[in-house]
Coordinates of C-alpha atoms and ligand atoms in Angstrom, one line a residue:
M1 CA 104.8 93.8 86.4
S2 CA 102.5 95.7 88.6
K3 CA 99.7 94.5 90.9
I4 CA 96.4 96.1 91.8
I5 CA 95.0 95.2 95.2
A6 CA 91.6 96.3 96.4
I7 CA 91.2 96.5 100.2
A8 CA 87.6 95.6 100.8
N9 CA 85.1 94.6 103.4
Q10 CA 81.6 96.1 103.5
K11 CA 81.7 96.4 107.2
G12 CA 82.9 99.7 108.5
G13 CA 85.6 100.1 111.2
V14 CA 87.5 96.8 110.4
G15 CA 90.8 98.4 109.5
K16 CA 90.5 98.9 105.8
T17 CA 91.9 102.4 105.8
T18 CA 94.5 101.8 108.4
T19 CA 95.7 98.8 106.4
A20 CA 95.6 100.8 103.1
V21 CA 97.6 103.7 104.4
N22 CA 100.1 101.7 106.4
L23 CA 100.6 98.7 104.0
S24 CA 101.1 101.2 101.2
S25 CA 103.6 103.3 103.2
C26 CA 105.6 100.2 104.2
L27 CA 105.7 98.9 100.7
A28 CA 107.0 102.3 99.6
V29 CA 109.6 102.4 102.4
K30 CA 110.8 99.0 101.1
G31 CA 111.5 100.6 97.8
K32 CA 108.3 99.7 95.8
K33 CA 106.6 102.4 93.8
V34 CA 103.1 102.6 95.2
L35 CA 99.9 104.4 94.1
L36 CA 97.3 104.6 96.9
I37 CA 93.7 105.3 95.6
D38 CA 91.1 106.5 98.0
I39 CA 87.7 105.6 96.7
D40 CA 85.8 106.1 100.0
P41 CA 83.8 109.4 100.1
Q42 CA 84.8 109.7 103.7
G43 CA 88.3 110.4 102.5
N44 CA 90.0 109.0 105.6
T45 CA 93.0 107.8 103.6
T46 CA 93.4 111.2 102.1
S47 CA 93.3 113.0 105.4
G48 CA 95.3 110.2 107.1
L49 CA 98.2 111.2 104.8
G50 CA 97.9 114.8 105.9
I51 CA 96.1 116.1 102.8
D52 CA 93.3 118.6 103.4
K53 CA 90.2 117.1 101.7
S54 CA 88.6 120.4 101.2
K55 CA 91.6 121.7 99.2
V56 CA 91.7 118.7 96.8
E57 CA 91.3 120.1 93.3
K58 CA 90.8 117.0 91.3
S59 CA 89.8 113.7 93.0
I60 CA 89.0 110.2 92.1
Y61 CA 85.4 111.4 91.6
D62 CA 86.5 113.3 88.5
V63 CA 88.3 110.2 87.2
I64 CA 85.3 108.0 87.6
I65 CA 82.5 110.4 86.6
N66 CA 84.2 112.9 84.2
E67 CA 86.9 110.6 82.8
T68 CA 89.7 113.0 84.0
P69 CA 93.1 111.2 83.5
I70 CA 94.0 109.8 86.9
G71 CA 97.5 111.4 86.7
E72 CA 95.8 114.8 87.1
T73 CA 94.8 113.8 90.6
F74 CA 98.2 112.6 91.8
I75 CA 99.6 114.1 95.0
E76 CA 103.1 113.2 96.2
T77 CA 103.0 112.2 99.9
K78 CA 105.5 112.6 102.8
V79 CA 106.5 109.0 102.1
K80 CA 109.1 108.6 99.3
N81 CA 107.7 106.4 96.5
L82 CA 104.1 106.8 97.7
T83 CA 101.6 108.7 95.4
L84 CA 98.0 109.4 96.4
S85 CA 94.9 109.7 94.3
P86 CA 92.6 111.5 96.8
S87 CA 88.9 111.4 97.5
N88 CA 86.5 113.7 99.2
I89 CA 82.8 113.9 100.0
Q90 CA 82.0 114.7 96.3
L91 CA 82.4 111.0 95.7
A92 CA 79.3 110.3 97.7
G93 CA 77.2 111.4 94.7
A94 CA 79.1 109.0 92.4
E95 CA 77.3 105.9 93.7
V96 CA 74.0 107.3 92.3
E97 CA 75.5 109.1 89.2
L98 CA 77.2 105.9 88.1
V99 CA 73.9 104.0 87.8
S100 CA 73.2 105.8 84.5
V101 CA 76.7 106.1 82.9
I102 CA 78.1 104.0 80.1
S103 CA 80.4 101.2 81.3
R104 CA 79.6 102.0 84.9
E105 CA 81.5 99.1 86.4
T106 CA 84.7 99.5 84.4
R107 CA 85.4 103.2 84.8
L108 CA 88.3 102.8 87.3
K109 CA 89.7 99.8 85.3
H110 CA 90.0 102.0 82.2
A111 CA 91.4 104.9 84.1
L112 CA 94.2 102.7 85.4
N113 CA 95.2 101.2 82.0
D114 CA 97.5 104.0 81.0
I115 CA 99.4 104.4 84.3
K116 CA 99.3 100.8 85.7
E117 CA 102.9 100.0 84.6
D118 CA 104.3 103.1 86.3
F119 CA 103.8 101.5 89.7
D120 CA 104.8 98.2 91.4
F121 CA 101.6 98.2 93.6
I122 CA 98.3 100.0 93.2
I123 CA 96.3 99.8 96.5
I124 CA 92.6 100.8 96.5
D125 CA 90.9 101.7 99.8
C126 CA 87.2 100.8 99.3
P127 CA 84.2 102.3 101.1
P128 CA 82.1 100.2 103.5
S129 CA 79.6 99.0 101.0
L130 CA 79.2 96.6 98.1
G131 CA 77.8 99.3 95.7
L132 CA 79.1 100.4 92.3
I133 CA 82.2 102.1 93.7
T134 CA 83.4 98.9 95.3
I135 CA 82.4 97.0 92.2
N136 CA 84.6 99.4 90.2
A137 CA 87.5 98.6 92.5
L138 CA 87.0 94.8 92.3
T139 CA 86.7 95.0 88.5
A140 CA 90.0 97.0 88.2
A141 CA 91.9 94.9 90.7
D142 CA 94.0 91.8 90.3
T143 CA 93.3 90.8 93.9
I144 CA 91.2 91.6 97.0
L145 CA 92.7 91.9 100.4
V146 CA 90.2 91.5 103.2
P147 CA 90.8 93.0 106.7
I148 CA 88.9 91.3 109.4
Q149 CA 88.6 92.7 112.9
C150 CA 89.1 90.4 115.8
E151 CA 85.7 91.2 117.3
Y152 CA 82.2 89.7 117.8
Y153 CA 80.5 88.8 114.5
A154 CA 83.9 88.9 112.7
L155 CA 82.7 86.4 110.1
E156 CA 79.3 88.0 109.6
G157 CA 78.9 89.4 106.1
L158 CA 81.9 87.6 104.7
S159 CA 79.8 85.2 102.7
Q160 CA 78.1 88.2 101.1
L161 CA 81.5 89.7 100.3
M162 CA 82.7 86.4 98.8
N163 CA 79.4 86.2 96.8
T164 CA 80.2 89.6 95.4
V165 CA 83.7 88.5 94.5
K166 CA 82.1 85.5 92.6
L167 CA 79.7 87.7 90.7
V168 CA 82.5 90.0 89.7
Q169 CA 84.6 87.0 88.6
K170 CA 81.7 85.7 86.5
H171 CA 80.6 88.9 84.8
L172 CA 83.4 91.5 85.0
N173 CA 86.8 90.3 86.0
P174 CA 87.4 86.5 85.6
N175 CA 91.0 86.9 86.9
L176 CA 90.1 88.4 90.3
K177 CA 91.8 86.5 93.1
V178 CA 91.9 86.7 96.9
E179 CA 95.3 88.2 97.8
G180 CA 94.9 87.5 101.5
V181 CA 93.1 88.0 104.7
V182 CA 94.6 90.2 107.5
L183 CA 93.4 90.0 111.1
T184 CA 93.3 93.4 112.7
M185 CA 92.9 94.9 116.2
F186 CA 94.0 91.6 117.8
D187 CA 94.0 91.7 121.6
A188 CA 96.1 88.8 123.0
R189 CA 94.5 89.3 126.4
T190 CA 91.0 88.2 125.2
N191 CA 89.8 84.7 124.4
L192 CA 87.5 86.3 121.9
S193 CA 90.4 87.5 119.7
I194 CA 92.0 84.1 119.9
Q195 CA 88.7 82.4 118.9
V196 CA 88.2 84.8 115.9
V197 CA 91.7 83.9 114.6
D198 CA 90.8 80.2 114.7
E199 CA 87.5 80.7 113.0
V200 CA 88.9 82.9 110.2
K201 CA 91.7 80.4 109.6
K202 CA 89.0 77.6 109.3
Y203 CA 87.2 79.7 106.7
F204 CA 90.1 81.1 104.7
G205 CA 92.9 78.5 105.3
N206 CA 96.3 79.5 104.0
K207 CA 94.9 82.9 102.7
V208 CA 95.3 84.3 106.2
Y209 CA 98.5 86.2 106.7
K210 CA 100.9 85.1 109.4
T211 CA 101.2 88.7 110.5
I212 CA 98.3 89.7 112.8
I213 CA 97.8 93.4 113.5
P214 CA 97.4 94.0 117.2
R215 CA 95.3 96.7 118.7
N216 CA 97.8 99.5 119.1
V217 CA 97.0 103.0 120.2
R218 CA 99.8 104.5 118.1
L219 CA 98.0 103.2 115.0
S220 CA 94.8 105.1 116.0
E221 CA 96.7 108.3 116.8
A222 CA 98.8 108.5 113.6
P223 CA 96.0 109.7 111.3
S224 CA 95.3 112.8 113.4
Y225 CA 98.9 113.9 112.7
G226 CA 98.4 113.1 109.0
L227 CA 101.1 110.5 109.2
P228 CA 101.4 106.8 108.4
I229 CA 102.6 104.8 111.4
I230 CA 106.1 104.4 109.9
L231 CA 106.7 108.1 110.1
Y232 CA 104.7 108.7 113.3
D233 CA 106.3 106.1 115.5
S234 CA 108.5 103.7 113.6
K235 CA 109.4 101.8 116.8
S236 CA 105.8 101.0 117.7
K237 CA 104.3 97.5 117.5
G238 CA 101.9 98.7 114.8
A239 CA 104.7 99.9 112.6
E240 CA 106.6 96.6 113.1
C241 CA 103.6 94.6 112.1
Y242 CA 102.7 96.6 109.0
M243 CA 106.3 96.2 107.9
D244 CA 106.0 92.4 108.4
L245 CA 102.7 92.4 106.4
A246 CA 104.4 94.3 103.6
D247 CA 107.1 91.6 103.5
E248 CA 104.4 88.9 103.2
V249 CA 102.6 90.8 100.5
I250 CA 105.8 91.2 98.5
E251 CA 106.7 87.6 99.0
Y252 CA 103.4 86.2 97.8
S253 CA 102.8 88.6 95.0
G254 CA 106.2 88.1 93.3
V255 CA 106.3 91.9 92.5
Ligands
LIG1 P1 87.6 101.1 108.0 O1 88.4 101.8 107.0 O2 87.4 99.6 107.8 O3 86.3 101.7 108.3 P2 89.6 102.1 109.9 O4 90.9 101.6 109.4 O5 89.2 103.5 109.7 O6 88.5 101.1 109.4 O7 89.6 101.8 111.5 C1 88.5 102.1 112.3 C2 89.0 102.8 113.6 O8 89.8 101.9 114.3 C3 89.9 104.0 113.3 O9 89.6 104.9 114.3 C4 91.3 103.4 113.4 O10 92.2 104.4 113.8 C5 91.2 102.4 114.5 N1 92.1 101.3 114.2 C6 92.3 100.5 113.1 N2 93.2 99.6 113.3 C7 93.6 99.7 114.6 C8 94.6 99.0 115.4 N3 95.3 97.9 114.9 N4 94.8 99.4 116.7 C9 94.1 100.4 117.2 N5 93.2 101.1 116.5 C10 92.9 100.8 115.2
LIG2 MG1 87.9 103.4 105.7

């Protein structure tokens, strides 16, 4: 059995990419076969794993627009068991190009059909919008994992996100479920962080992971070395927490 998880929140800077890269790496380190798909035109997941975006020959753009088999985009990463399907700025055009293509919402879903069973987990890092690229991810996914930053207005926009999930469930993917909610950039010294945790727990109940990701400078440094935290500084608090999150994801997913 394999599981496809879309990491989505239309807000930028909430920790989607950091969670995508580090959760995927930790699942891989724990022996799971993982495919990480970058579908953000910014390509931060791609560069965060040390891949030069400008040298990517075939990307997820070709998969979605030209129906290139996704296997042709695969790049093996420095983490054993972790494969990347990269993105680059070319994907920015896809949002507009998709509007007029046949089966525009199900392109990614179809692309994953053939290779799905080759992996234990397929993690999709979404762009900060609710456009057709994110809709493709939610249509292809079994579940959505939502990172929420412990900051002002943390809950703002979440009802819009959950509405999109409902629309996708109704029209495109009736089996889509919420995998979980992960609180990110927690700062134990501030009342604000503590308040946000309480509010998010009121809203999402037991969907909130026990593991809370703290603000950790090592997590923000790692991408500039092209490394996930587990290879950059395995002793850091950030590495420890993403390993714990991976345990929770494995436990609840039954994979
Ligand atoms: P998104 O993909 O949602 O836009 P990112 O994962 O790129 O968000 O995070 C936004 C910025 O915050 C990045 O510079 C990242 O390095 C930093 N960041 C993310 N999570 C943490 C954390 N737990 N501690 C410190 N910095 C973080
Ligand atoms: Mg991102």
